[in-house]
PDB file of C-alpha atoms in Angstrom:
ATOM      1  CA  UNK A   1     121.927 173.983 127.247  1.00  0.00           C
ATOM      2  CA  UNK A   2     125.941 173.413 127.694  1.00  0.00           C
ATOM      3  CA  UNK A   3     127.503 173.505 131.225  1.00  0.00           C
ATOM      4  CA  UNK A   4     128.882 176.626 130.608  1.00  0.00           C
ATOM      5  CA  UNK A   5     125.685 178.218 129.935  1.00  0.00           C
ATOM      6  CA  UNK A   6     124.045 176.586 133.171  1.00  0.00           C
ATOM      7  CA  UNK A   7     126.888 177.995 135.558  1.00  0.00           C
ATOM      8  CA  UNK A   8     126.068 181.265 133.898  1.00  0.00           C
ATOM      9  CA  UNK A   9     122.844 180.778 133.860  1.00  0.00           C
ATOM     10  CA  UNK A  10     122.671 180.077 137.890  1.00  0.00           C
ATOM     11  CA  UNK A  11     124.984 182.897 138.171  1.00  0.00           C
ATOM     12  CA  UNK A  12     122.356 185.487 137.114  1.00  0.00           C
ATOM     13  CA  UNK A  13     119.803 183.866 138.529  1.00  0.00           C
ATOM     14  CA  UNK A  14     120.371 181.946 141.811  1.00  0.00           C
ATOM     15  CA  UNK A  15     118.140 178.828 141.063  1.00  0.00           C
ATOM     16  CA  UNK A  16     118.594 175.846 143.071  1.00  0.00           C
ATOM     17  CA  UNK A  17     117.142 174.116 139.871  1.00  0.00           C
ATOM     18  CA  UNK A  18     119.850 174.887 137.552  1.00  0.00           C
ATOM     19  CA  UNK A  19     122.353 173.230 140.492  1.00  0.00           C
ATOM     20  CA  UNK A  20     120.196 170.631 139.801  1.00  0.00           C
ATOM     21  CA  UNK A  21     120.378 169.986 136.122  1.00  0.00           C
ATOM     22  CA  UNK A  22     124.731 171.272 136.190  1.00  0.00           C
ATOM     23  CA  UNK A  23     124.984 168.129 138.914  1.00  0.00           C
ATOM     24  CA  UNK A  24     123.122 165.508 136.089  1.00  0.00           C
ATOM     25  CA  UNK A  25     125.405 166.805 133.722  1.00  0.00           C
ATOM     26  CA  UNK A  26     128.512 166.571 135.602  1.00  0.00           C
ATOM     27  CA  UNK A  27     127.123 162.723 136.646  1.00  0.00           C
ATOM     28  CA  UNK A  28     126.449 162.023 133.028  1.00  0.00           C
ATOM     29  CA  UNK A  29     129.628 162.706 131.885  1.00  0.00           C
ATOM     30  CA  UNK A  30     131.913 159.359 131.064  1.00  0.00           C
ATOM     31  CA  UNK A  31     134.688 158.169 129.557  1.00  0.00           C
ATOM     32  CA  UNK A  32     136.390 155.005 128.651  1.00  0.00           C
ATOM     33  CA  UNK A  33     139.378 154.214 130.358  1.00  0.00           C
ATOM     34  CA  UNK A  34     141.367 150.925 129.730  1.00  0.00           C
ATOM     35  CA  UNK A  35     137.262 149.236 128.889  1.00  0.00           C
ATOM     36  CA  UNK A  36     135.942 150.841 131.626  1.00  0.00           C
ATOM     37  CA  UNK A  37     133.378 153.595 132.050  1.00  0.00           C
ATOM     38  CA  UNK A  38     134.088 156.619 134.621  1.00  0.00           C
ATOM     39  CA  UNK A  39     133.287 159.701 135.489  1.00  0.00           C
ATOM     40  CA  UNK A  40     135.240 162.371 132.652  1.00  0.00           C
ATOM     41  CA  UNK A  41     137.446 164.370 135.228  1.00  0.00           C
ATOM     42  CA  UNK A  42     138.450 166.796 132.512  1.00  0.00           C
ATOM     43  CA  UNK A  43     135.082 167.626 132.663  1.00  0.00           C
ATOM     44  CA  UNK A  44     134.676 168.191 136.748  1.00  0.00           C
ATOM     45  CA  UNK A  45     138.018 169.720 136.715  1.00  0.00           C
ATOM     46  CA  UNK A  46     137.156 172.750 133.864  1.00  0.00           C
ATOM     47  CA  UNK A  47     133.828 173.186 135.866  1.00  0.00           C
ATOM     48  CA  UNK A  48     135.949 174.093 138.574  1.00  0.00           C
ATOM     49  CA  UNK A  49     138.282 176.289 136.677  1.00  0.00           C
ATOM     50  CA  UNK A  50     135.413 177.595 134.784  1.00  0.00           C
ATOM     51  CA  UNK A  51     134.487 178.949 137.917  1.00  0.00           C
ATOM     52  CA  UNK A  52     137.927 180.327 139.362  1.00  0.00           C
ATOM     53  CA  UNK A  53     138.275 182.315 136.301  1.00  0.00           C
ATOM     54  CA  UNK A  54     134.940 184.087 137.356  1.00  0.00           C
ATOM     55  CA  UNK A  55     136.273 184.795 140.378  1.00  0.00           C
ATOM     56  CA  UNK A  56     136.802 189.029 140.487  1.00  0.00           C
ATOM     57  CA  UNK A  57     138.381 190.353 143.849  1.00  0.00           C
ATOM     58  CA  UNK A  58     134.960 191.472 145.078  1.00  0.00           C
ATOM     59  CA  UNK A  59     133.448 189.899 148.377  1.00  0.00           C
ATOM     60  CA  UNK A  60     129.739 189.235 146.852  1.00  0.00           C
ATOM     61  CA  UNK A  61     131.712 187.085 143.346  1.00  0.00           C
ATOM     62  CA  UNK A  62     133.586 184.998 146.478  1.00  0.00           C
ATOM     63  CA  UNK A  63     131.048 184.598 148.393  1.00  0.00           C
ATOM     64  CA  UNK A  64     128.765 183.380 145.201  1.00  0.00           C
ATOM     65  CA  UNK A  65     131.789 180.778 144.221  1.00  0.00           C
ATOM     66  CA  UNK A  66     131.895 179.899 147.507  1.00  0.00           C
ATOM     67  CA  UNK A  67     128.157 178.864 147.227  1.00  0.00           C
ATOM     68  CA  UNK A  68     127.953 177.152 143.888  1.00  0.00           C
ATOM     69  CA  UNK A  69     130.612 175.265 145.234  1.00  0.00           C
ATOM     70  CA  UNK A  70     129.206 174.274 148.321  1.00  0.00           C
ATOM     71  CA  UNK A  71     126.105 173.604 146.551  1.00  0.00           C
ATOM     72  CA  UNK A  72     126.838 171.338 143.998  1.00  0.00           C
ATOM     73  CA  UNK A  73     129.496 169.275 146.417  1.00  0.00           C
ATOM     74  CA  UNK A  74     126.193 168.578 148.596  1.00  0.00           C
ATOM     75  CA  UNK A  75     123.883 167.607 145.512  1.00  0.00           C
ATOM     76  CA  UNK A  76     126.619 164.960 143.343  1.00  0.00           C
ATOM     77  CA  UNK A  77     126.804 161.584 143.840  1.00  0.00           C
ATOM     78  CA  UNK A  78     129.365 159.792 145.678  1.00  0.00           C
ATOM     79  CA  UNK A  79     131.847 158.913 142.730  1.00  0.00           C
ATOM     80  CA  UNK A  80     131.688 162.427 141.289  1.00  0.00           C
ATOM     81  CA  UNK A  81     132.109 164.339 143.907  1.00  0.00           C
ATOM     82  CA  UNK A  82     135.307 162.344 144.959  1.00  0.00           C
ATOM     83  CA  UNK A  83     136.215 163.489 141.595  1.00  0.00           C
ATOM     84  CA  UNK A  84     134.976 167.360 142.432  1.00  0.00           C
ATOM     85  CA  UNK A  85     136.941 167.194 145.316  1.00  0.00           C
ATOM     86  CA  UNK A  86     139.882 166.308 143.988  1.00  0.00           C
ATOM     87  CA  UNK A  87     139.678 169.061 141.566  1.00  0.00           C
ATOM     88  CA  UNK A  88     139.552 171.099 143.857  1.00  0.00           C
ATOM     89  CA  UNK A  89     142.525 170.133 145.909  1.00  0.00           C
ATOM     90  CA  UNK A  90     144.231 169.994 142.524  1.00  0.00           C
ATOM     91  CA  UNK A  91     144.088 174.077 142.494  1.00  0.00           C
ATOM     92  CA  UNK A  92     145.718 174.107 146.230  1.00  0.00           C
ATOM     93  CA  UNK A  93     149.554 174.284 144.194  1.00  0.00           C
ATOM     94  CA  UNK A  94     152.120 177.370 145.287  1.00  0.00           C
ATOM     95  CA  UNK A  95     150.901 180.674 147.182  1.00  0.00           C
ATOM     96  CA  UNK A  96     148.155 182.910 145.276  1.00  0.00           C
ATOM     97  CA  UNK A  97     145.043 184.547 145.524  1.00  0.00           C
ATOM     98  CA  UNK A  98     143.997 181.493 143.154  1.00  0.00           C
ATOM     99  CA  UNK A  99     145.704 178.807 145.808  1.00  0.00           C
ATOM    100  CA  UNK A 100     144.208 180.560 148.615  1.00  0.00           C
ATOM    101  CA  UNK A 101     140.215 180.964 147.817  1.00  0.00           C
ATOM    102  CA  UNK A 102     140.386 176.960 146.663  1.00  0.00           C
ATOM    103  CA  UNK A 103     142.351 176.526 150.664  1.00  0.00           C
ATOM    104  CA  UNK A 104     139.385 178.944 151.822  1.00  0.00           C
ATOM    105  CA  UNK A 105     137.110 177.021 149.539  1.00  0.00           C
ATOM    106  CA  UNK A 106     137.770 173.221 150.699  1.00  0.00           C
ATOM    107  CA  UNK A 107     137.829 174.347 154.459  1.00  0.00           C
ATOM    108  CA  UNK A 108     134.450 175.734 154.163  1.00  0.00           C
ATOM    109  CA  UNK A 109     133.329 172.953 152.301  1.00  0.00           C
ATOM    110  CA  UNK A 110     134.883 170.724 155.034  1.00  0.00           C
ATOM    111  CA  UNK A 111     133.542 172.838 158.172  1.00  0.00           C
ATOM    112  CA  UNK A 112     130.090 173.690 157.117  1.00  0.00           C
ATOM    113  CA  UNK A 113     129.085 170.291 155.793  1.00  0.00           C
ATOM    114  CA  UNK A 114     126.839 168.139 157.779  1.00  0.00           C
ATOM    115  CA  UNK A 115     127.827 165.019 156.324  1.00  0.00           C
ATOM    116  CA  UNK A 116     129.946 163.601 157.757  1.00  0.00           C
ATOM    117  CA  UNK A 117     130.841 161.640 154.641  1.00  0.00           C
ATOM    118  CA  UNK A 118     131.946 164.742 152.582  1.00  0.00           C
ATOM    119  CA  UNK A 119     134.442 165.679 155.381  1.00  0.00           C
ATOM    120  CA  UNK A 120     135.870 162.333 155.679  1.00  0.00           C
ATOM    121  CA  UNK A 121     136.056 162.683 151.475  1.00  0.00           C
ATOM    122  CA  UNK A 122     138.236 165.861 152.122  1.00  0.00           C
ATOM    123  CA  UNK A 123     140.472 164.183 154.789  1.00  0.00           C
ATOM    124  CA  UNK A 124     141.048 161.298 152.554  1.00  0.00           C
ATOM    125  CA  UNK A 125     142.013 163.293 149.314  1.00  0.00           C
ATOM    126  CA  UNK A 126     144.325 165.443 151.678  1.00  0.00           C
ATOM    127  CA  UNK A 127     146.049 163.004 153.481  1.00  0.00           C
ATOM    128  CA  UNK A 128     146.304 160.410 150.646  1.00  0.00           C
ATOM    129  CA  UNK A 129     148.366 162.847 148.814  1.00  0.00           C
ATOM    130  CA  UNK A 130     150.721 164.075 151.745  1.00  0.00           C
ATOM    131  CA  UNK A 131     151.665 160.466 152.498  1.00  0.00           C
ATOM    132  CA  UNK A 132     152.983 160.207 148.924  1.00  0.00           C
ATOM    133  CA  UNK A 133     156.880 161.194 148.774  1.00  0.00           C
ATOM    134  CA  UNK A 134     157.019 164.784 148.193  1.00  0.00           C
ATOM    135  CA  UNK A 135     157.439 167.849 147.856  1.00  0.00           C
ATOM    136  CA  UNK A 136     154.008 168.911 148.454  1.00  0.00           C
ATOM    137  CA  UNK A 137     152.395 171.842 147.188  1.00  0.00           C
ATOM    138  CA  UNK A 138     152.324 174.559 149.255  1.00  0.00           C
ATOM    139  CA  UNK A 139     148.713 175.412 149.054  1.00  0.00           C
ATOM    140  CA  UNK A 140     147.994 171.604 150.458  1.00  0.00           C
ATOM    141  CA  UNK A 141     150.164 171.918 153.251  1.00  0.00           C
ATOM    142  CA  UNK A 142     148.789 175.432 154.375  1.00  0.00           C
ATOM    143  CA  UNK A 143     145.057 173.581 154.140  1.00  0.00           C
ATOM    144  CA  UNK A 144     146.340 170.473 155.971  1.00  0.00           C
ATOM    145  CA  UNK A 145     147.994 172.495 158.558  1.00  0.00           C
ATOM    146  CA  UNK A 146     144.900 174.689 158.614  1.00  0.00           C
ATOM    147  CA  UNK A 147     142.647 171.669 159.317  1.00  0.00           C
ATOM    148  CA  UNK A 148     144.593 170.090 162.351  1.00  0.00           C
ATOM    149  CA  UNK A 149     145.511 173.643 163.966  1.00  0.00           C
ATOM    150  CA  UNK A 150     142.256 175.132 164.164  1.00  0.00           C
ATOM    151  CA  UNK A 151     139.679 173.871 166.683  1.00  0.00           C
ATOM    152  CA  UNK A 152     136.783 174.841 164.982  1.00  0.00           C
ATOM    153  CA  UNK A 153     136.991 171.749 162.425  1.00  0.00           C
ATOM    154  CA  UNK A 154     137.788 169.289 165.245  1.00  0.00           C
ATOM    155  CA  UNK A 155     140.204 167.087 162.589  1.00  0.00           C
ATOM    156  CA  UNK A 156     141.891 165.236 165.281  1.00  0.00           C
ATOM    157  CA  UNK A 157     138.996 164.117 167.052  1.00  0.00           C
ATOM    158  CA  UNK A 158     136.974 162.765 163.948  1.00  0.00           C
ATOM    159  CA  UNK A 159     136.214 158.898 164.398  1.00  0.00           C
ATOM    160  CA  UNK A 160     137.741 158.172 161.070  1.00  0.00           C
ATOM    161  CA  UNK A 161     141.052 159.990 161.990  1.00  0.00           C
ATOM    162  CA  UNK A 162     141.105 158.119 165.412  1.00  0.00           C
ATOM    163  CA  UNK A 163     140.512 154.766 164.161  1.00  0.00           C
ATOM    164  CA  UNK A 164     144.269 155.121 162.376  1.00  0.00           C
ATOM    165  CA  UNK A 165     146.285 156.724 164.943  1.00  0.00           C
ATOM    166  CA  UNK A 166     149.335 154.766 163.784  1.00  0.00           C
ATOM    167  CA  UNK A 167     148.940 155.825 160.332  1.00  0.00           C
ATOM    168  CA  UNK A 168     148.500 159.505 161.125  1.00  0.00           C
ATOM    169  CA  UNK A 169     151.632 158.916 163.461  1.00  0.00           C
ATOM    170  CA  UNK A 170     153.734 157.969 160.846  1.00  0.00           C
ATOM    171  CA  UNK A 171     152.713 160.702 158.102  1.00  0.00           C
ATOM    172  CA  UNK A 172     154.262 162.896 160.949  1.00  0.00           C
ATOM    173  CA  UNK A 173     156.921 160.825 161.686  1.00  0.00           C
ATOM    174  CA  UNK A 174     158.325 160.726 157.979  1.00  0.00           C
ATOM    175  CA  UNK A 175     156.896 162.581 155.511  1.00  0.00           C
ATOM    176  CA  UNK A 176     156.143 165.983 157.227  1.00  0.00           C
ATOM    177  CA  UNK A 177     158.571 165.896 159.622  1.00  0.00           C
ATOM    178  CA  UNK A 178     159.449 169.945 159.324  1.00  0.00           C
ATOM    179  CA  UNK A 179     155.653 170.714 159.468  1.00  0.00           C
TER     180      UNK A 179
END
């Protein structure tokens, strides 16, 4: 069975084992770059736009992409879900309905994980790209101002944040200084 026919499949059906067998897949996928093997991100990042485009303005279809989402961020690997996150953040680009379920999508993924290992993932994906010269999207700027404005997901008081104050200082102090 394909990838695509898994995602529909656990679309119909809700089965925590076809999460399961779309995660192996995802995993097994590899390609060769300069001799060396890693994870295909082409791959990873048309799951996740395989997925957007199922999207339909409905509450239950949100809530469901939501979920898969969730789900399969909790059950990969290290290495590919770096790479699933990342596709992800890749969707947060200029104001949408598409730019704002991924900013809704990463902040749940962010708040209701109990790992804290996937949350520091997300931190490190979002501020590795602000402190590159911009502009920055708009969509990663709404998440990022998101995450530090709203107490529920506590980003300023995470260990890993606090044990680089002087780095965080400085994204502030140059690259967002109009935040």
């Amino acid at each position: 069975m394909s990838l695509q026919q898994d995602l529909e499949n656990y679309a119909n059906t809700r089965n925590p084992e076809v999460i399961n067998d779309i995660c192996r897949k995802m995993e097994q996928s590899e390609e060769v770059v300069n001799g060396r093997r890693r994870i295909n991100s082409n791959v990873i990042s048309a799951v996740v736009l395989y997925l957007a485009k199922q999207r339909t303005p409905t509450n239950q279809a949100q809530r469901f992409q939501r979920e898969i989402l969730r789900q399969i961020t909790l059950k990969l690997n290290d290495e590919t879900r770096l790479c699933f996150l990342n596709a992800i953040v890749n969707e947060l680009r200029y104001p949408s309905l598409h730019t704002f379920n991924f900013s809704c999508n990463i902040l749940l993924i962010y708040s209701d994980s109990d790992d804290e290992k996937i949350c520091k993932e997300v931190s490190q994906i979002i501020l590795e790209r602000l402190q590159a010269k911009g502009p920055h999207p708009w969509g990663l700027l709404i998440s990022f101002r998101e995450l530090i404005q709203n107490r529920k997901f506590n980003f300023l008081n995470k260990e890993y944040i606090k044990e680089h104050p002087q780095a965080i200082m400085n994204l502030f102090e140059d690259r967002l200084k109009n935040f």
